[in-house]
């Protein structure tokens, strides 16, 4: 086979594998196999650059180009949507359409989330991704093709062989919320300006002159229709969505076809609550007439189709007065400033507090007590103060962190090179709230109870400890804002269900100093139950995986404390598990007897996935290097002390590729 044929074959294999992985969520080859084929293609292209085609997966990494974006006309204009905000307006819309269509026509609708990102027009020529434009003014957009190519969920080559000669695919590029938060945290840490919301983050990332920067941003796309199309024999929007999906385009799984406007209205109402459960932002619901024949008869007015509407909810930003900046002391002692706001409605929810990151961030944005500020809610994220609301400043003095912990009075510290101030006092009383947060959001991971609820429960003195959480009733919850009969009952059910979490999760949730997930699991496995653990001497503790003398002493000290012993007894009475279940015990396997430490970020696994994969083969995973360590798996940005310790102790360092081999996936 000629190298050009082989390159074409590799492109096809890799592009198909990419759709299967990123869009279908059903991988057809493992990462190692993908890498081998990818490397082969890259080598062919390096040897003969004329083999590189725009749809080659090697083009997804981006290039530091710096041309200005070209303005290019859309083949068909990109319109916009008329909005409605009430049920009555929805009904009126249907009445108007009936007048135009003839009253007896049944109208079916497709209802889709309205993704709050950046609108994009992708042109495919004979099935190949040829060009991608921003919406621009709707008539012409900017050519951001190299940037779009870096988005893994955009197929470079359509699946199937029936591609029309020219097809415009329309969709919305967005940044998932977790990626948005992580990216913003990283920016804040570096002292850089953060993005006010995921939409700006997506739009800004798409307009990077250097597409390697775009490639590093966690962008994705939902495709919601077509623009110019030729030779496509489809009669409804719903069929088009299925058609696109079958050809490898990510269409939103929540799109639904409904037969009546009454059903549409009901679904829209559901969505107002449901939207915060998505891991991306939506700013409404799009409702489209399904039949193309009806769409054509209805036509458009000023580039706004009469056959579609955007149902929009109240805006997610608002202006209000920042009354006071208060400090909360976190679980690890960090001083987190937060804003006490004049209550204001944002996106249908009244908010009276918002997070402020740290002293530097507050002063960079120039936020002061007494200011009018812009606040914003992003999904279920805690509201944020974006910045002062312009000229109406009332605050006079710049913000300063207190020199002493507001709760225990101990002098605060700010380690060199870090942005956070810390209270060094381990016994500081405010850490109780964070223990509760850590329980609800981490250890027990209770659905339907978020940080907001924990905070309100704490503030109202309804729940000040983990046992009190389990004694909470539906009636009590109803007293809190934002709870109705159903949500309160669901939350109580979720709280009660969380009594069944395994022992190691309970241990983690107790907030014993220095006991993270891995240590909790090792302690649970080693001692089997809480009595053995509670009565263990320091020497006995050291026998457990990853426990050195200092940690052993800290754990023993924690269990000597009367309050802590009472807490354990109370939780046990409430029915929580204090024994390691059979199903959690380690299995025998090819790696039995080996013990690994993982440090830094791995590409293909989260830490707990890597841990689980190793444990499945009988290995143990510890979080500190000792003479018993078989190897240290080193990811990106590893912990320096672990690497140094491994080097000193002569413990081998392993790469992620070595890990894959260990797991038999190499
Ligand atoms: S259909 C004629 N469907 O909302 C326009 N638009 O004003 C037809 N959007 O910027 C657009 N999600 O990018 C449609 N599921 C969806 C959408 C959606 C988000 C955006 C679109 C445009 C704006 C419409």
XYZ file of C-alpha atoms and ligand atoms in Angstrom:
690
model
C 0.000 0.000 0.000
C 1.315 3.490 -0.829
C 1.940 5.819 2.083
C -0.810 8.093 0.833
C -3.340 5.238 0.872
C -2.171 4.150 4.295
C -2.481 7.726 5.597
C -6.042 7.898 4.261
C -6.869 4.585 5.910
C -5.399 5.715 9.229
C -7.316 8.995 9.100
C -10.535 7.117 8.610
C -9.856 4.634 11.409
C -8.824 7.365 13.843
C -11.708 9.681 12.985
C -14.180 6.870 13.452
C -12.569 5.936 16.778
C -12.769 9.554 17.864
C -16.522 9.773 17.180
C -17.063 6.465 18.963
C -15.168 7.745 21.988
C -16.198 11.403 22.212
C -19.696 11.368 20.764
C -21.090 7.843 21.180
C -19.327 7.246 24.469
C -18.697 3.709 23.193
C -15.005 3.348 22.435
C -14.115 0.985 19.616
C -10.411 0.850 20.438
C -8.431 1.419 23.595
C -6.221 4.447 24.098
C -3.017 2.540 23.498
C -4.217 1.232 20.126
C -5.343 4.720 19.183
C -1.915 6.085 20.090
C -0.121 3.491 17.995
C -2.189 4.343 14.896
C -1.929 8.061 15.608
C 1.865 7.819 15.900
C 2.024 5.892 12.651
C 0.011 8.583 10.851
C 2.117 11.347 12.411
C 5.300 9.609 11.276
C 3.991 9.304 7.704
C 3.023 12.970 7.696
C 6.344 14.065 9.178
C 8.215 12.152 6.474
C 6.023 13.615 3.734
C 4.168 16.800 4.748
C 2.140 16.730 1.525
C 0.176 13.871 3.102
C -1.305 16.168 5.750
C -4.984 16.870 5.069
C -7.251 19.225 7.010
C -9.305 16.304 8.317
C -6.276 14.501 9.736
C -6.606 13.958 13.504
C -3.072 15.326 13.846
C -4.550 18.738 12.986
C -6.553 18.795 16.213
C -3.622 19.968 18.322
C -3.752 23.452 16.847
C -0.996 25.708 15.583
C 0.235 29.079 16.760
C -1.112 30.921 13.714
C -1.682 34.617 14.039
C -3.563 35.627 10.902
C -6.560 37.839 11.337
C -9.813 35.935 11.115
C -11.278 36.178 7.613
C -14.870 37.322 7.259
C -16.812 34.736 5.257
C -20.480 34.695 4.197
C -22.759 31.985 5.518
C -24.351 30.059 2.648
C -27.681 30.648 4.379
C -28.017 33.457 6.934
C -27.982 32.503 10.616
C -31.166 33.911 12.087
C -32.104 34.413 15.667
C -35.016 33.455 17.858
C -38.003 35.423 19.040
C -38.329 34.922 22.760
C -41.280 34.175 25.014
C -41.295 34.196 28.806
C -44.799 33.048 29.797
C -47.236 30.198 29.143
C -49.708 32.704 27.708
C -47.184 33.884 25.124
C -46.542 30.278 24.187
C -50.257 29.693 23.640
C -50.576 32.902 21.634
C -47.718 31.762 19.422
C -49.542 28.557 18.620
C -52.804 30.422 17.979
C -51.026 32.701 15.495
C -49.455 29.742 13.719
C -52.825 28.017 13.475
C -54.273 31.056 11.752
C -51.522 30.903 9.162
C -51.561 27.142 8.704
C -55.264 26.452 8.843
C -56.895 25.605 12.113
C -57.111 21.850 11.623
C -53.409 21.206 11.163
C -51.893 19.256 14.010
C -48.602 20.827 15.062
C -45.842 18.691 16.571
C -42.881 20.313 18.307
C -39.295 19.541 19.100
C -38.099 20.955 22.412
C -34.351 21.385 23.034
C -32.213 23.040 25.674
C -30.995 26.464 24.568
C -27.267 26.142 25.067
C -25.634 29.290 26.384
C -22.440 29.277 24.394
C -21.290 30.579 21.045
C -23.206 29.892 17.805
C -21.201 28.162 15.097
C -21.742 27.230 11.458
C -19.786 24.202 10.206
C -19.529 23.526 6.480
C -18.977 19.937 5.336
C -17.931 19.306 1.767
C -18.462 15.724 0.653
C -18.498 14.740 4.285
C -15.288 16.541 5.272
C -15.174 19.388 7.720
C -14.120 22.253 5.445
C -14.824 25.465 7.304
C -16.260 26.765 10.538
C -17.603 30.258 11.104
C -18.800 32.191 14.102
C -22.307 33.631 13.780
C -21.008 37.191 13.304
C -23.842 39.439 12.170
C -25.783 36.462 10.863
C -24.833 37.215 7.247
C -21.096 36.752 7.554
C -19.024 35.307 10.342
C -15.372 34.902 11.172
C -13.483 31.888 9.924
C -12.249 30.078 13.042
C -11.705 26.698 11.366
C -8.330 25.845 12.987
C -9.794 26.543 16.415
C -12.898 24.447 15.790
C -10.756 21.569 14.595
C -9.320 21.271 18.112
C -12.762 20.448 19.542
C -12.874 16.694 19.842
C -16.641 16.386 19.559
C -16.661 18.017 16.105
C -16.255 15.257 13.507
C -13.562 15.995 10.953
C -15.154 13.480 8.655
C -18.802 12.483 8.695
C -19.761 8.895 9.212
C -21.477 6.964 6.353
C -20.963 7.361 2.664
C -24.094 9.318 1.801
C -22.688 12.780 2.540
C -24.279 15.584 0.529
C -21.869 17.683 -1.574
C -22.337 20.713 0.672
C -23.923 20.844 4.091
C -23.974 23.499 6.786
C -24.305 22.092 10.290
C -25.311 24.542 12.995
C -24.613 24.249 16.674
C -23.467 25.856 19.850
C -19.935 25.590 21.198
C -19.899 25.650 24.986
C -17.614 25.141 27.960
C -18.803 22.539 30.488
C -19.201 23.928 33.995
C -16.569 21.773 35.663
C -14.035 22.783 33.034
C -15.084 26.395 33.403
C -14.591 26.309 37.177
C -11.232 24.584 36.898
C -10.029 26.986 34.215
C -11.133 29.971 36.274
C -9.472 28.644 39.397
C -6.257 28.247 37.452
C -6.544 31.805 36.108
C -7.254 33.211 39.580
C -4.326 31.312 41.042
C -2.017 32.847 38.447
C -3.383 36.276 39.322
C -5.056 36.576 35.893
C -8.512 37.944 35.156
C -11.203 35.279 35.356
C -14.139 34.819 32.943
C -17.458 36.086 34.184
C -19.384 33.116 32.752
C -19.010 29.984 30.603
C -20.440 31.767 27.540
C -17.670 34.357 27.538
C -15.164 31.618 28.180
C -16.377 29.676 25.132
C -16.571 32.725 22.864
C -13.157 33.979 24.008
C -11.549 30.584 23.547
C -12.925 30.327 20.001
C -11.430 33.650 19.047
C -7.893 32.812 20.137
C -5.345 33.640 17.465
C -3.272 30.711 18.659
C -5.267 27.521 18.252
C -2.991 25.597 20.619
C -4.591 27.735 23.334
C -8.058 26.768 22.114
C -6.937 23.141 22.102
C -6.143 23.387 25.814
C -9.611 24.707 26.688
C -12.328 22.213 27.570
C -14.729 23.099 24.756
C -17.465 20.973 23.317
C -20.426 21.363 20.959
C -24.109 20.464 20.684
C -25.339 20.425 17.135
C -28.971 21.527 16.684
C -29.725 21.715 12.984
C -28.606 22.517 9.485
C -28.276 25.614 7.357
C -27.638 25.248 3.651
C -28.229 21.676 2.526
C -28.531 19.964 -0.828
C -29.750 16.514 -1.702
C -31.074 15.718 1.756
C -34.406 14.004 1.730
C -35.694 14.627 5.246
C -39.125 15.885 6.175
C -38.857 16.890 9.792
C -36.446 18.537 12.198
C -36.617 15.454 14.398
C -35.467 13.248 11.505
C -32.649 15.713 10.837
C -31.450 15.417 14.422
C -31.401 11.620 14.136
C -29.682 11.880 10.743
C -26.954 14.112 12.178
C -26.531 11.872 15.194
C -26.067 8.786 13.017
C -23.373 10.617 11.105
C -21.344 11.318 14.212
C -22.567 14.749 15.289
C -23.281 15.273 18.989
C -26.959 16.180 19.212
C -28.348 16.987 22.628
C -29.771 13.867 24.299
C -32.493 15.897 25.989
C -34.209 16.943 22.750
C -37.779 15.689 22.776
C -40.640 15.541 20.286
C -44.062 16.487 21.666
C -47.514 16.481 20.119
C -49.097 19.493 21.787
C -48.290 22.941 23.094
C -49.705 21.969 26.505
C -47.074 19.266 26.809
C -44.462 21.769 25.689
C -45.502 24.195 28.434
C -45.262 21.474 31.034
C -41.832 20.357 29.898
C -40.560 23.938 29.882
C -41.648 24.263 33.500
C -39.764 21.076 34.412
C -36.689 22.421 32.713
C -36.502 25.494 34.883
C -35.647 23.226 37.815
C -33.798 20.631 35.804
C -31.407 23.046 34.143
C -29.161 23.307 37.164
C -28.493 19.574 37.020
C -26.743 19.867 33.654
C -23.002 20.242 33.504
C -23.314 23.126 31.046
C -25.348 26.311 31.055
C -28.589 26.778 29.242
C -30.428 30.071 29.118
C -33.776 28.741 28.007
C -35.543 26.159 25.920
C -35.880 26.241 22.147
C -39.205 25.084 20.738
C -39.394 24.285 17.026
C -42.221 23.190 14.769
C -41.168 19.723 13.673
C -42.553 19.561 10.121
C -40.420 21.243 7.435
C -43.497 21.657 5.275
C -45.144 23.662 8.078
C -41.905 25.557 8.727
C -41.819 26.640 5.081
C -45.393 27.783 5.092
C -44.771 29.815 8.246
C -41.592 31.463 6.992
C -39.660 34.108 8.892
C -39.905 37.731 9.885
C -36.671 39.756 9.999
C -34.543 36.593 10.042
C -36.560 35.263 12.970
C -38.418 32.096 12.049
C -42.129 32.094 12.856
C -41.806 28.358 13.491
C -39.511 28.616 16.507
C -39.395 30.355 19.854
C -36.891 30.611 22.689
C -38.519 30.251 26.078
C -36.260 32.302 28.342
C -36.061 32.443 32.102
C -35.169 35.407 34.219
C -31.574 36.630 33.670
C -28.751 35.137 35.662
C -27.116 38.416 36.603
C -28.378 41.302 38.719
C -27.110 44.442 40.387
C -27.330 44.849 44.139
C -25.597 46.419 47.122
C -22.681 44.628 48.741
C -23.361 45.292 52.409
C -20.421 43.559 53.959
C -17.500 41.282 53.281
C -17.304 38.417 55.772
C -14.812 35.664 56.244
C -15.486 31.963 56.416
C -12.804 29.598 57.642
C -12.617 26.450 55.553
C -11.998 22.846 56.494
C -8.293 23.228 55.979
C -8.112 26.640 57.623
C -8.276 28.814 54.512
C -9.928 32.189 55.051
C -12.557 32.531 52.337
C -14.065 35.984 51.934
C -17.730 36.132 50.926
C -20.197 38.886 50.247
C -23.294 39.718 52.278
C -25.643 41.150 49.666
C -28.843 43.119 49.735
C -31.180 40.249 48.756
C -31.825 40.230 45.023
C -33.503 37.869 42.598
C -31.197 36.227 40.098
C -32.598 33.681 37.687
C -35.690 33.078 39.797
C -33.781 32.562 43.051
C -33.244 35.154 45.764
C -29.634 35.388 46.747
C -28.097 37.198 49.665
C -24.543 35.929 49.598
C -21.851 35.296 47.035
C -18.287 34.031 47.010
C -15.276 36.287 46.676
C -12.099 34.365 46.035
C -9.284 35.969 47.964
C -7.829 39.346 48.897
C -5.915 39.707 45.634
C -8.926 38.923 43.493
C -11.155 41.348 45.408
C -8.677 44.151 45.046
C -7.945 43.466 41.414
C -11.663 43.726 40.657
C -11.773 46.683 43.056
C -14.756 45.422 45.003
C -15.498 47.338 48.218
C -18.020 47.103 51.032
C -20.909 49.443 50.281
C -20.527 49.170 46.495
C -23.241 48.417 44.014
C -22.021 45.216 42.429
C -22.994 42.870 39.622
C -23.753 39.389 40.877
C -24.098 36.319 38.793
C -25.327 32.798 39.138
C -23.967 30.097 36.849
C -25.959 26.880 37.014
C -25.927 25.537 40.512
C -22.660 27.287 41.205
C -22.567 29.554 44.236
C -23.295 33.122 43.137
C -20.285 35.241 42.308
C -19.566 38.931 42.473
C -18.434 39.878 38.974
C -17.337 43.415 39.850
C -18.538 46.888 40.772
C -21.614 48.032 38.826
C -19.988 51.140 37.417
C -20.211 54.684 38.634
C -22.449 54.249 41.632
C -19.623 53.447 44.002
C -20.332 54.104 47.619
C -17.593 52.071 49.254
C -14.515 54.020 50.180
C -11.924 51.755 51.668
C -10.226 48.917 49.797
C -10.680 45.493 51.294
C -8.132 44.029 53.684
C -7.965 40.551 55.130
C -8.177 40.439 58.924
C -4.901 39.804 60.679
C -6.540 37.393 63.130
C -9.005 34.557 62.607
C -12.471 36.029 63.069
C -13.584 32.992 65.047
C -10.743 31.861 67.252
C -8.594 34.990 67.256
C -5.398 33.184 66.345
C -3.090 35.189 64.073
C -3.521 34.238 60.416
C -0.669 33.271 58.118
C -0.151 33.651 54.369
C 2.471 31.248 53.086
C 4.986 32.661 50.577
C 3.737 32.439 47.009
C 0.167 31.514 47.946
C -2.906 33.664 47.525
C -4.929 32.336 50.460
C -4.684 33.448 54.067
C -4.944 30.613 56.592
C -5.921 30.162 60.199
C -3.313 27.793 61.596
C -5.490 26.731 64.564
C -6.681 23.155 64.076
C -9.208 23.522 66.873
C -10.849 26.564 65.314
C -14.623 26.105 65.820
C -15.645 27.264 62.364
C -14.232 24.164 60.796
C -17.401 22.314 61.848
C -19.365 23.820 58.991
C -16.778 22.630 56.574
C -16.857 19.167 58.069
C -20.559 19.143 57.349
C -19.974 20.381 53.815
C -17.333 17.756 53.310
C -19.759 15.119 54.513
C -22.644 16.190 52.316
C -20.696 16.986 49.166
C -17.792 14.566 49.544
C -18.036 11.562 51.830
C -21.756 10.853 51.567
C -22.309 12.713 48.283
C -25.969 13.367 49.008
C -28.109 14.193 45.964
C -30.391 17.186 46.273
C -28.530 18.766 49.166
C -25.994 21.348 48.054
C -23.677 23.807 49.712
C -26.431 26.428 49.767
C -28.699 24.136 51.764
C -25.942 23.151 54.161
C -25.172 26.790 54.672
C -28.797 27.690 55.365
C -29.219 24.745 57.701
C -26.112 25.833 59.540
C -27.132 29.476 59.658
C -30.617 28.639 61.005
C -28.952 26.362 63.559
C -31.010 23.437 62.300
C -27.985 21.275 61.560
C -24.648 21.811 63.232
C -23.288 18.284 63.124
C -23.462 15.120 61.043
C -25.876 13.329 63.428
C -28.206 16.319 63.332
C -28.311 15.987 59.572
C -29.741 12.498 59.953
C -32.359 13.729 62.398
C -33.531 16.468 60.066
C -37.194 16.187 59.072
C -39.090 17.162 55.938
C -41.078 19.753 57.922
C -37.881 21.471 59.033
C -36.570 21.575 55.476
C -39.819 23.152 54.292
C -38.987 26.165 56.433
C -35.997 26.881 54.206
C -36.332 28.961 51.059
C -36.357 26.971 47.880
C -37.863 23.780 49.290
C -41.276 22.447 48.361
C -43.029 19.312 49.511
C -41.429 17.137 46.841
C -37.899 18.496 46.974
C -37.911 18.326 50.783
C -39.070 14.704 50.773
C -36.518 13.811 48.121
C -33.730 15.458 50.093
C -34.701 13.640 53.291
C -34.855 10.343 51.401
C -31.393 10.996 49.936
C -30.009 11.859 53.378
C -31.420 8.674 54.884
C -30.199 6.590 51.925
C -26.688 7.892 52.502
C -26.532 5.924 55.754
C -25.547 2.978 53.585
C -22.211 4.443 52.402
C -19.284 2.099 53.029
C -17.156 2.380 56.157
C -14.198 4.010 54.431
C -16.388 6.853 53.212
C -17.671 7.356 56.743
C -14.088 7.470 57.964
C -13.154 10.010 55.335
C -16.161 12.114 56.279
C -15.229 12.271 59.951
C -12.580 14.800 59.001
C -9.741 13.217 60.936
C -6.622 15.319 60.294
C -4.651 14.087 57.291
C -7.055 11.261 56.521
C -7.974 11.623 52.859
C -9.693 9.086 50.621
C -6.752 6.746 50.240
C -5.809 6.691 53.901
C -9.435 6.206 54.898
C -9.679 3.243 52.597
C -6.442 1.716 53.820
C -7.464 2.137 57.453
C -10.870 0.610 56.759
C -9.272 -2.375 55.030
C -6.527 -2.867 57.586
C -8.649 -2.638 60.716
C -11.946 -3.887 59.317
C -14.075 -2.040 61.836
C -14.080 1.093 63.931
C -13.457 -0.576 67.300
C -10.204 -2.070 66.153
C -9.199 1.274 64.711
C -10.289 3.311 67.708
C -8.382 1.142 70.151
C -5.264 0.756 68.050
C -2.001 1.943 69.536
C 0.346 4.107 67.575
C 2.487 1.042 66.773
C -0.531 -0.829 65.472
C -1.591 2.122 63.373
C 1.798 2.312 61.702
C 1.259 -1.207 60.403
C -1.489 0.060 58.138
C -0.548 1.117 54.616
C 0.762 4.634 54.302
C 0.668 5.538 57.982
C 3.831 7.057 59.419
C 4.456 7.922 63.082
C 3.067 11.455 62.819
C -0.135 10.455 61.142
C -0.545 7.558 63.551
C -0.279 9.947 66.471
C -2.770 12.378 64.919
C -5.284 9.587 64.329
C -4.837 8.141 67.821
C -5.242 11.597 69.287
C -8.425 12.172 67.317
C -9.948 8.950 68.638
C -8.891 9.747 72.231
C -11.026 12.870 72.174
C -14.328 12.341 74.021
C -16.358 14.461 71.591
C -15.071 12.452 68.676
C -15.856 9.145 70.392
C -19.353 10.398 71.078
C -19.724 11.349 67.421
C -18.771 7.830 66.344
C -21.177 6.268 68.852
C -24.006 8.519 67.754
C -23.491 7.813 64.068
C -23.369 4.125 64.789
C -26.676 4.338 66.666
C -28.120 6.125 63.684
C -27.261 3.110 61.551
C -24.155 4.210 59.670
C -21.684 1.528 58.723
C -18.562 1.101 60.800
C -17.392 -2.164 59.336
C -15.741 -2.962 56.049
C -18.106 -5.006 53.890
C -17.000 -8.237 52.215
C -17.485 -6.681 48.786
C -14.934 -3.983 49.576
C -12.154 -6.334 50.609
C -9.160 -6.538 48.305
C -9.112 -9.197 45.658
C -6.254 -11.534 44.789
C -4.711 -10.851 41.434
C -1.521 -10.599 39.415
C -0.479 -7.479 41.339
C -1.099 -8.844 44.833
C 1.778 -7.841 47.095
C 2.568 -4.728 45.081
C 1.938 -1.282 46.422
C 1.798 1.912 44.399
C 1.689 5.626 45.030
C 0.093 7.918 42.454
C 1.157 11.545 42.227
C 0.134 14.295 39.805
C -2.575 14.248 37.182
C -2.940 11.362 34.775
C -4.320 11.852 31.308
C -6.509 8.842 30.905
C -7.659 8.320 34.492
C -8.795 10.202 37.526
C -6.847 9.189 40.624
C -9.669 7.089 41.973
C -10.093 5.319 38.620
C -6.398 4.472 38.584
C -6.645 3.300 42.188
C -9.672 1.135 41.437
C -7.990 -0.370 38.359
C -4.877 -1.297 40.365
C -6.904 -2.674 43.257
C -8.924 -4.816 40.894
C -5.700 -6.610 40.051
C -4.819 -7.073 43.712
C -2.432 -4.135 44.165
C -2.584 -1.700 47.038
C -2.491 2.028 46.612
C -1.044 4.301 49.235
C -0.595 8.044 49.410
C 2.890 8.102 50.839
C 6.163 6.628 49.685
C 7.819 4.120 51.998
C 10.159 1.162 51.824
C 7.110 -0.958 50.961
C 6.316 1.046 47.831
C 6.732 -0.963 44.626
C 6.597 2.067 42.355
C 5.497 5.673 42.156
C 3.261 6.534 39.216
C 4.151 10.053 38.202
C 1.608 12.170 36.285
C 1.609 15.824 35.264
C 2.589 18.296 37.995
C 3.550 15.637 40.541
C 4.081 16.326 44.241
C 7.767 17.204 44.620
C 8.203 15.543 47.996
C 6.857 12.225 46.736
C 9.179 12.215 43.758
C 12.192 13.192 45.880
C 11.347 10.537 48.435
C 11.040 7.909 45.718
C 14.401 8.909 44.294
C 16.066 8.775 47.702
C 14.542 5.417 48.573
C 15.419 4.019 45.150
C 11.746 3.342 44.429
C 11.152 3.120 40.676
C 9.244 5.937 39.013
C 6.592 4.838 36.530
C 4.918 6.780 33.745
C 1.285 6.575 32.732
C 2.364 4.320 29.870
C 3.988 1.970 32.424
C 0.748 1.996 34.373
C -1.174 0.987 31.250
C 1.240 -1.908 30.761
C 0.798 -2.947 34.401
C -2.919 -2.988 33.862
C -2.473 -5.055 30.736
C -3.752 -2.238 28.579
C -0.384 -1.149 27.171
S -32.122 27.104 16.648
C -32.991 30.866 13.450
N -31.501 25.610 18.710
O -29.658 30.615 20.356
C -32.147 30.467 14.603
N -30.559 27.793 18.597
O -31.243 33.284 18.930
C -32.377 29.034 14.924
N -29.058 28.338 20.452
O -27.354 32.147 18.720
C -31.564 28.655 16.081
N -29.250 26.414 21.514
O -26.875 29.627 18.573
C -31.330 26.812 18.122
N -31.034 24.167 20.460
C -30.866 25.355 19.861
C -30.030 26.355 20.408
C -29.911 27.571 19.745
C -28.687 27.619 21.508
C -28.616 29.724 20.167
C -28.216 29.927 18.731
C -28.490 31.388 18.483
C -29.512 31.721 19.499
C -30.839 31.972 18.797
